[in-house]
């Protein structure tokens, strides 16, 4: 197992997996060429964000969930694993939400983009 693939499913190969009760009525559709290109660009951008923000103590990205309306907190590794899963499987893996994350250690994608852009602009001035 590659450690960048995110945490293992605790019910992997368990015949009593509660998710077995859920029917997958809609199998994942392959990504279009444009969607694949977008996800690959997101992966590259995420790596830039991490390089700029991790030394500042930022642990990852926060995303507002469309289903529940709450903020979800993704470590750099988990967000990258989700994006790679989209590329490979057309969907993200199921994962447990972060337990009591330090909310100040996570930033939105837009904040991360602005910060990384500012760092890059400042480095060009030197």
GROMACS .gro file of N, CA and C in nm:
model
  378
    1UNK      N    1   0.083  -0.118   0.000
    1UNK     CA    2   0.000   0.000   0.000
    1UNK      C    3   0.088   0.125   0.000
    2UNK      N    4   0.051   0.220  -0.079
    2UNK     CA    5   0.117   0.349  -0.084
    2UNK      C    6   0.057   0.436   0.026
    3UNK      N    7   0.139   0.494   0.112
    3UNK     CA    8   0.090   0.574   0.224
    3UNK      C    9   0.014   0.696   0.177
    4UNK      N   10   0.037   0.741   0.054
    4UNK     CA   11  -0.033   0.857   0.002
    4UNK      C   12  -0.176   0.825  -0.042
    5UNK      N   13  -0.216   0.699  -0.036
    5UNK     CA   14  -0.349   0.660  -0.078
    5UNK      C   15  -0.454   0.686   0.029
    6UNK      N   16  -0.415   0.740   0.142
    6UNK     CA   17  -0.511   0.769   0.249
    6UNK      C   18  -0.530   0.649   0.339
    7UNK      N   19  -0.613   0.665   0.439
    7UNK     CA   20  -0.632   0.557   0.536
    7UNK      C   21  -0.707   0.439   0.474
    8UNK      N   22  -0.676   0.321   0.525
    8UNK     CA   23  -0.745   0.200   0.479
    8UNK      C   24  -0.889   0.198   0.530
    9UNK      N   25  -0.976   0.138   0.454
    9UNK     CA   26  -1.114   0.117   0.496
    9UNK      C   27  -1.110   0.018   0.613
   10UNK      N   28  -1.163   0.055   0.731
   10UNK     CA   29  -1.157  -0.036   0.845
   10UNK      C   30  -1.239  -0.164   0.823
   11UNK      N   31  -1.328  -0.164   0.725
   11UNK     CA   32  -1.410  -0.281   0.698
   11UNK      C   33  -1.364  -0.356   0.573
   12UNK      N   34  -1.244  -0.325   0.525
   12UNK     CA   35  -1.192  -0.389   0.405
   12UNK      C   36  -1.196  -0.541   0.419
   13UNK      N   37  -1.260  -0.607   0.325
   13UNK     CA   38  -1.274  -0.753   0.321
   13UNK      C   39  -1.354  -0.810   0.438
   14UNK      N   40  -1.430  -0.728   0.509
   14UNK     CA   41  -1.514  -0.775   0.619
   14UNK      C   42  -1.652  -0.808   0.565
   15UNK      N   43  -1.697  -0.933   0.575
   15UNK     CA   44  -1.829  -0.968   0.523
   15UNK      C   45  -1.943  -0.897   0.597
   16UNK      N   46  -1.915  -0.845   0.717
   16UNK     CA   47  -2.018  -0.773   0.792
   16UNK      C   48  -2.008  -0.621   0.771
   17UNK      N   49  -1.943  -0.578   0.664
   17UNK     CA   50  -1.928  -0.435   0.635
   17UNK      C   51  -2.066  -0.370   0.626
   18UNK      N   52  -2.096  -0.270   0.711
   18UNK     CA   53  -2.227  -0.206   0.706
   18UNK      C   54  -2.254  -0.136   0.573
   19UNK      N   55  -2.150  -0.099   0.499
   19UNK     CA   56  -2.170  -0.035   0.370
   19UNK      C   57  -2.230  -0.132   0.268
   20UNK      N   58  -2.223  -0.262   0.297
   20UNK     CA   59  -2.282  -0.360   0.206
   20UNK      C   60  -2.433  -0.343   0.196
   21UNK      N   61  -2.493  -0.278   0.295
   21UNK     CA   62  -2.637  -0.253   0.291
   21UNK      C   63  -2.673  -0.143   0.193
   22UNK      N   64  -2.575  -0.062   0.158
   22UNK     CA   65  -2.600   0.046   0.064
   22UNK      C   66  -2.581  -0.005  -0.077
   23UNK      N   67  -2.676   0.025  -0.161
   23UNK     CA   68  -2.663  -0.017  -0.300
   23UNK      C   69  -2.596   0.094  -0.379
   24UNK      N   70  -2.506   0.055  -0.464
   24UNK     CA   71  -2.439   0.151  -0.552
   24UNK      C   72  -2.515   0.152  -0.683
   25UNK      N   73  -2.620   0.234  -0.687
   25UNK     CA   74  -2.707   0.237  -0.805
   25UNK      C   75  -2.641   0.303  -0.925
   26UNK      N   76  -2.547   0.390  -0.898
   26UNK     CA   77  -2.482   0.461  -1.007
   26UNK      C   78  -2.332   0.437  -1.003
   27UNK      N   79  -2.284   0.346  -1.086
   27UNK     CA   80  -2.139   0.325  -1.089
   27UNK      C   81  -2.069   0.453  -1.136
   28UNK      N   82  -1.946   0.469  -1.093
   28UNK     CA   83  -1.870   0.588  -1.131
   28UNK      C   84  -1.851   0.592  -1.282
   29UNK      N   85  -1.869   0.710  -1.335
   29UNK     CA   86  -1.848   0.731  -1.478
   29UNK      C   87  -1.704   0.778  -1.499
   30UNK      N   88  -1.642   0.734  -1.606
   30UNK     CA   89  -1.506   0.781  -1.631
   30UNK      C   90  -1.506   0.934  -1.650
   31UNK      N   91  -1.399   0.997  -1.608
   31UNK     CA   92  -1.387   1.140  -1.625
   31UNK      C   93  -1.364   1.174  -1.772
   32UNK      N   94  -1.419   1.286  -1.813
   32UNK     CA   95  -1.392   1.334  -1.948
   32UNK      C   96  -1.247   1.383  -1.953
   33UNK      N   97  -1.196   1.405  -2.072
   33UNK     CA   98  -1.059   1.455  -2.086
   33UNK      C   99  -1.044   1.589  -2.015
   34UNK      N  100  -1.145   1.674  -2.024
   34UNK     CA  101  -1.140   1.805  -1.958
   34UNK      C  102  -1.141   1.789  -1.806
   35UNK      N  103  -1.224   1.699  -1.755
   35UNK     CA  104  -1.228   1.674  -1.610
   35UNK      C  105  -1.095   1.618  -1.561
   36UNK      N  106  -1.037   1.525  -1.636
   36UNK     CA  107  -0.906   1.469  -1.598
   36UNK      C  108  -0.800   1.579  -1.594
   37UNK      N  109  -0.803   1.665  -1.693
   37UNK     CA  110  -0.707   1.776  -1.698
   37UNK      C  111  -0.726   1.868  -1.577
   38UNK      N  112  -0.852   1.896  -1.541
   38UNK     CA  113  -0.880   1.981  -1.425
   38UNK      C  114  -0.829   1.918  -1.295
   39UNK      N  115  -0.851   1.788  -1.279
   39UNK     CA  116  -0.807   1.719  -1.157
   39UNK      C  117  -0.654   1.716  -1.151
   40UNK      N  118  -0.590   1.693  -1.265
   40UNK     CA  119  -0.443   1.694  -1.266
   40UNK      C  120  -0.389   1.833  -1.232
   41UNK      N  121  -0.456   1.937  -1.280
   41UNK     CA  122  -0.416   2.074  -1.246
   41UNK      C  123  -0.437   2.099  -1.096
   42UNK      N  124  -0.547   2.045  -1.040
   42UNK     CA  125  -0.571   2.059  -0.896
   42UNK      C  126  -0.462   1.991  -0.815
   43UNK      N  127  -0.418   1.873  -0.858
   43UNK     CA  128  -0.310   1.803  -0.789
   43UNK      C  129  -0.181   1.885  -0.788
   44UNK      N  130  -0.149   1.942  -0.903
   44UNK     CA  131  -0.028   2.025  -0.912
   44UNK      C  132  -0.041   2.149  -0.824
   45UNK      N  133  -0.160   2.210  -0.826
   45UNK     CA  134  -0.183   2.329  -0.745
   45UNK      C  135  -0.176   2.295  -0.596
   46UNK      N  136  -0.233   2.181  -0.558
   46UNK     CA  137  -0.230   2.137  -0.419
   46UNK      C  138  -0.086   2.120  -0.371
   47UNK      N  139  -0.001   2.065  -0.455
   47UNK     CA  140   0.141   2.049  -0.419
   47UNK      C  141   0.207   2.186  -0.398
   48UNK      N  142   0.172   2.284  -0.482
   48UNK     CA  143   0.224   2.419  -0.464
   48UNK      C  144   0.175   2.478  -0.331
   49UNK      N  145   0.047   2.458  -0.301
   49UNK     CA  146  -0.009   2.509  -0.176
   49UNK      C  147   0.066   2.450  -0.057
   50UNK      N  148   0.089   2.321  -0.063
   50UNK     CA  149   0.155   2.253   0.049
   50UNK      C  150   0.296   2.308   0.070
   51UNK      N  151   0.369   2.325  -0.041
   51UNK     CA  152   0.506   2.379  -0.030
   51UNK      C  153   0.506   2.517   0.033
   52UNK      N  154   0.406   2.599   0.000
   52UNK     CA  155   0.401   2.735   0.053
   52UNK      C  156   0.348   2.742   0.195
   53UNK      N  157   0.250   2.658   0.227
   53UNK     CA  158   0.176   2.673   0.353
   53UNK      C  159   0.218   2.579   0.465
   54UNK      N  160   0.267   2.461   0.432
   54UNK     CA  161   0.303   2.367   0.539
   54UNK      C  162   0.412   2.423   0.630
   55UNK      N  163   0.513   2.491   0.576
   55UNK     CA  164   0.614   2.550   0.667
   55UNK      C  165   0.555   2.656   0.761
   56UNK      N  166   0.437   2.707   0.728
   56UNK     CA  167   0.371   2.806   0.812
   56UNK      C  168   0.278   2.741   0.915
   57UNK      N  169   0.276   2.607   0.919
   57UNK     CA  170   0.194   2.535   1.016
   57UNK      C  171   0.056   2.498   0.966
   58UNK      N  172   0.030   2.519   0.838
   58UNK     CA  173  -0.100   2.482   0.781
   58UNK      C  174  -0.097   2.334   0.745
   59UNK      N  175  -0.197   2.261   0.793
   59UNK     CA  176  -0.200   2.115   0.780
   59UNK      C  177  -0.281   2.064   0.662
   60UNK      N  178  -0.361   2.152   0.599
   60UNK     CA  179  -0.440   2.106   0.486
   60UNK      C  180  -0.546   2.205   0.445
   61UNK      N  181  -0.645   2.152   0.376
   61UNK     CA  182  -0.751   2.230   0.311
   61UNK      C  183  -0.885   2.205   0.380
   62UNK      N  184  -0.965   2.309   0.389
   62UNK     CA  185  -1.102   2.293   0.437
   62UNK      C  186  -1.196   2.317   0.320
   63UNK      N  187  -1.301   2.235   0.314
   63UNK     CA  188  -1.397   2.242   0.204
   63UNK      C  189  -1.538   2.239   0.264
   64UNK      N  190  -1.624   2.327   0.215
   64UNK     CA  191  -1.763   2.323   0.261
   64UNK      C  192  -1.835   2.209   0.190
   65UNK      N  193  -1.894   2.119   0.267
   65UNK     CA  194  -1.963   2.002   0.213
   65UNK      C  195  -2.097   2.044   0.153
   66UNK      N  196  -2.119   2.007   0.029
   66UNK     CA  197  -2.245   2.040  -0.038
   66UNK      C  198  -2.362   1.963   0.024
   67UNK      N  199  -2.336   1.846   0.082
   67UNK     CA  200  -2.444   1.765   0.138
   67UNK      C  201  -2.490   1.815   0.274
   68UNK      N  202  -2.394   1.847   0.363
   68UNK     CA  203  -2.431   1.884   0.500
   68UNK      C  204  -2.411   2.032   0.532
   69UNK      N  205  -2.343   2.104   0.445
   69UNK     CA  206  -2.320   2.246   0.467
   69UNK      C  207  -2.213   2.278   0.569
   70UNK      N  208  -2.146   2.177   0.623
   70UNK     CA  209  -2.041   2.198   0.722
   70UNK      C  210  -1.904   2.195   0.657
   71UNK      N  211  -1.807   2.251   0.728
   71UNK     CA  212  -1.669   2.247   0.680
   71UNK      C  213  -1.609   2.109   0.706
   72UNK      N  214  -1.541   2.055   0.607
   72UNK     CA  215  -1.468   1.930   0.622
   72UNK      C  216  -1.320   1.962   0.608
   73UNK      N  217  -1.239   1.897   0.689
   73UNK     CA  218  -1.097   1.927   0.696
   73UNK      C  219  -1.018   1.810   0.637
   74UNK      N  220  -0.933   1.841   0.538
   74UNK     CA  221  -0.856   1.740   0.467
   74UNK      C  222  -0.707   1.770   0.482
   75UNK      N  223  -0.632   1.673   0.534
   75UNK     CA  224  -0.486   1.690   0.536
   75UNK      C  225  -0.438   1.696   0.392
   76UNK      N  226  -0.315   1.744   0.377
   76UNK     CA  227  -0.258   1.749   0.241
   76UNK      C  228  -0.261   1.611   0.176
   77UNK      N  229  -0.224   1.509   0.254
   77UNK     CA  230  -0.219   1.373   0.200
   77UNK      C  231  -0.357   1.322   0.159
   78UNK      N  232  -0.455   1.346   0.245
   78UNK     CA  233  -0.590   1.296   0.216
   78UNK      C  234  -0.651   1.366   0.096
   79UNK      N  235  -0.631   1.496   0.084
   79UNK     CA  236  -0.683   1.568  -0.032
   79UNK      C  237  -0.618   1.516  -0.160
   80UNK      N  238  -0.486   1.495  -0.157
   80UNK     CA  239  -0.417   1.442  -0.274
   80UNK      C  240  -0.467   1.301  -0.307
   81UNK      N  241  -0.489   1.219  -0.205
   81UNK     CA  242  -0.540   1.083  -0.228
   81UNK      C  243  -0.679   1.087  -0.290
   82UNK      N  244  -0.762   1.181  -0.245
   82UNK     CA  245  -0.896   1.194  -0.303
   82UNK      C  246  -0.888   1.234  -0.450
   83UNK      N  247  -0.800   1.326  -0.482
   83UNK     CA  248  -0.786   1.368  -0.622
   83UNK      C  249  -0.732   1.254  -0.709
   84UNK      N  250  -0.636   1.178  -0.656
   84UNK     CA  251  -0.585   1.062  -0.732
   84UNK      C  252  -0.694   0.956  -0.750
   85UNK      N  253  -0.779   0.939  -0.649
   85UNK     CA  254  -0.889   0.843  -0.661
   85UNK      C  255  -0.986   0.888  -0.771
   86UNK      N  256  -1.011   1.018  -0.780
   86UNK     CA  257  -1.095   1.069  -0.889
   86UNK      C  258  -1.037   1.033  -1.024
   87UNK      N  259  -0.905   1.047  -1.036
   87UNK     CA  260  -0.840   1.014  -1.163
   87UNK      C  261  -0.851   0.865  -1.194
   88UNK      N  262  -0.830   0.782  -1.092
   88UNK     CA  263  -0.826   0.638  -1.115
   88UNK      C  264  -0.961   0.570  -1.115
   89UNK      N  265  -1.051   0.615  -1.028
   89UNK     CA  266  -1.178   0.544  -1.009
   89UNK      C  267  -1.301   0.628  -1.043
   90UNK      N  268  -1.281   0.756  -1.063
   90UNK     CA  269  -1.394   0.843  -1.094
   90UNK      C  270  -1.472   0.888  -0.973
   91UNK      N  271  -1.422   0.856  -0.854
   91UNK     CA  272  -1.486   0.900  -0.728
   91UNK      C  273  -1.383   0.899  -0.617
   92UNK      N  274  -1.416   0.972  -0.510
   92UNK     CA  275  -1.325   0.976  -0.397
   92UNK      C  276  -1.354   0.859  -0.304
   93UNK      N  277  -1.257   0.827  -0.220
   93UNK     CA  278  -1.274   0.720  -0.122
   93UNK      C  279  -1.357   0.770  -0.005
   94UNK      N  280  -1.425   0.679   0.062
   94UNK     CA  281  -1.496   0.710   0.185
   94UNK      C  282  -1.391   0.724   0.295
   95UNK      N  283  -1.408   0.824   0.379
   95UNK     CA  284  -1.312   0.842   0.488
   95UNK      C  285  -1.385   0.900   0.608
   96UNK      N  286  -1.325   0.881   0.721
   96UNK     CA  287  -1.379   0.939   0.844
   96UNK      C  288  -1.342   1.086   0.849
   97UNK      N  289  -1.432   1.170   0.900
   97UNK     CA  290  -1.395   1.311   0.914
   97UNK      C  291  -1.286   1.327   1.018
   98UNK      N  292  -1.213   1.437   1.006
   98UNK     CA  293  -1.108   1.465   1.103
   98UNK      C  294  -1.168   1.479   1.241
   99UNK      N  295  -1.102   1.422   1.340
   99UNK     CA  296  -1.150   1.430   1.478
   99UNK      C  297  -1.091   1.553   1.544
  100UNK      N  298  -1.178   1.646   1.581
  100UNK     CA  299  -1.139   1.769   1.651
  100UNK      C  300  -1.017   1.836   1.588
  101UNK      N  301  -1.026   1.869   1.458
  101UNK     CA  302  -0.910   1.932   1.395
  101UNK      C  303  -0.888   2.073   1.451
  102UNK      N  304  -0.765   2.117   1.449
  102UNK     CA  305  -0.734   2.255   1.482
  102UNK      C  306  -0.776   2.338   1.361
  103UNK      N  307  -0.891   2.400   1.369
  103UNK     CA  308  -0.948   2.468   1.253
  103UNK      C  309  -0.858   2.580   1.200
  104UNK      N  310  -0.774   2.635   1.287
  104UNK     CA  311  -0.682   2.739   1.243
  104UNK      C  312  -0.567   2.684   1.160
  105UNK      N  313  -0.554   2.553   1.155
  105UNK     CA  314  -0.446   2.489   1.080
  105UNK      C  315  -0.489   2.447   0.939
  106UNK      N  316  -0.609   2.487   0.898
  106UNK     CA  317  -0.662   2.453   0.766
  106UNK      C  318  -0.709   2.581   0.699
  107UNK      N  319  -0.695   2.588   0.568
  107UNK     CA  320  -0.738   2.704   0.491
  107UNK      C  321  -0.821   2.659   0.372
  108UNK      N  322  -0.900   2.750   0.319
  108UNK     CA  323  -0.980   2.719   0.201
  108UNK      C  324  -0.890   2.713   0.077
  109UNK      N  325  -0.941   2.652  -0.027
  109UNK     CA  326  -0.866   2.642  -0.154
  109UNK      C  327  -0.835   2.783  -0.205
  110UNK      N  328  -0.932   2.874  -0.198
  110UNK     CA  329  -0.911   3.010  -0.248
  110UNK      C  330  -0.802   3.082  -0.168
  111UNK      N  331  -0.803   3.065  -0.035
  111UNK     CA  332  -0.700   3.126   0.047
  111UNK      C  333  -0.564   3.070   0.008
  112UNK      N  334  -0.556   2.937  -0.004
  112UNK     CA  335  -0.429   2.873  -0.039
  112UNK      C  336  -0.379   2.923  -0.174
  113UNK      N  337  -0.469   2.939  -0.269
  113UNK     CA  338  -0.430   2.988  -0.402
  113UNK      C  339  -0.375   3.130  -0.391
  114UNK      N  340  -0.444   3.215  -0.317
  114UNK     CA  341  -0.397   3.352  -0.301
  114UNK      C  342  -0.263   3.360  -0.232
  115UNK      N  343  -0.244   3.279  -0.129
  115UNK     CA  344  -0.118   3.278  -0.055
  115UNK      C  345  -0.004   3.231  -0.146
  116UNK      N  346  -0.028   3.120  -0.215
  116UNK     CA  347   0.077   3.065  -0.303
  116UNK      C  348   0.110   3.163  -0.415
  117UNK      N  349   0.009   3.229  -0.470
  117UNK     CA  350   0.033   3.329  -0.575
  117UNK      C  351   0.117   3.445  -0.521
  118UNK      N  352   0.087   3.490  -0.398
  118UNK     CA  353   0.163   3.600  -0.338
  118UNK      C  354   0.308   3.559  -0.313
  119UNK      N  355   0.329   3.438  -0.264
  119UNK     CA  356   0.466   3.389  -0.241
  119UNK      C  357   0.543   3.386  -0.373
  120UNK      N  358   0.478   3.337  -0.478
  120UNK     CA  359   0.543   3.330  -0.608
  120UNK      C  360   0.574   3.470  -0.662
  121UNK      N  361   0.480   3.563  -0.647
  121UNK     CA  362   0.501   3.700  -0.695
  121UNK      C  363   0.617   3.766  -0.619
  122UNK      N  364   0.624   3.745  -0.489
  122UNK     CA  365   0.732   3.804  -0.409
  122UNK      C  366   0.867   3.745  -0.447
  123UNK      N  367   0.869   3.615  -0.478
  123UNK     CA  368   0.997   3.552  -0.514
  123UNK      C  369   1.049   3.605  -0.647
  124UNK      N  370   0.962   3.651  -0.735
  124UNK     CA  371   1.005   3.706  -0.863
  124UNK      C  372   1.064   3.846  -0.848
  125UNK      N  373   1.026   3.916  -0.741
  125UNK     CA  374   1.077   4.051  -0.717
  125UNK      C  375   1.221   4.050  -0.668
  126UNK      N  376   1.265   3.941  -0.612
  126UNK     CA  377   1.399   3.934  -0.551
  126UNK      C  378   1.506   3.910  -0.649
   0.00000   0.00000   0.00000
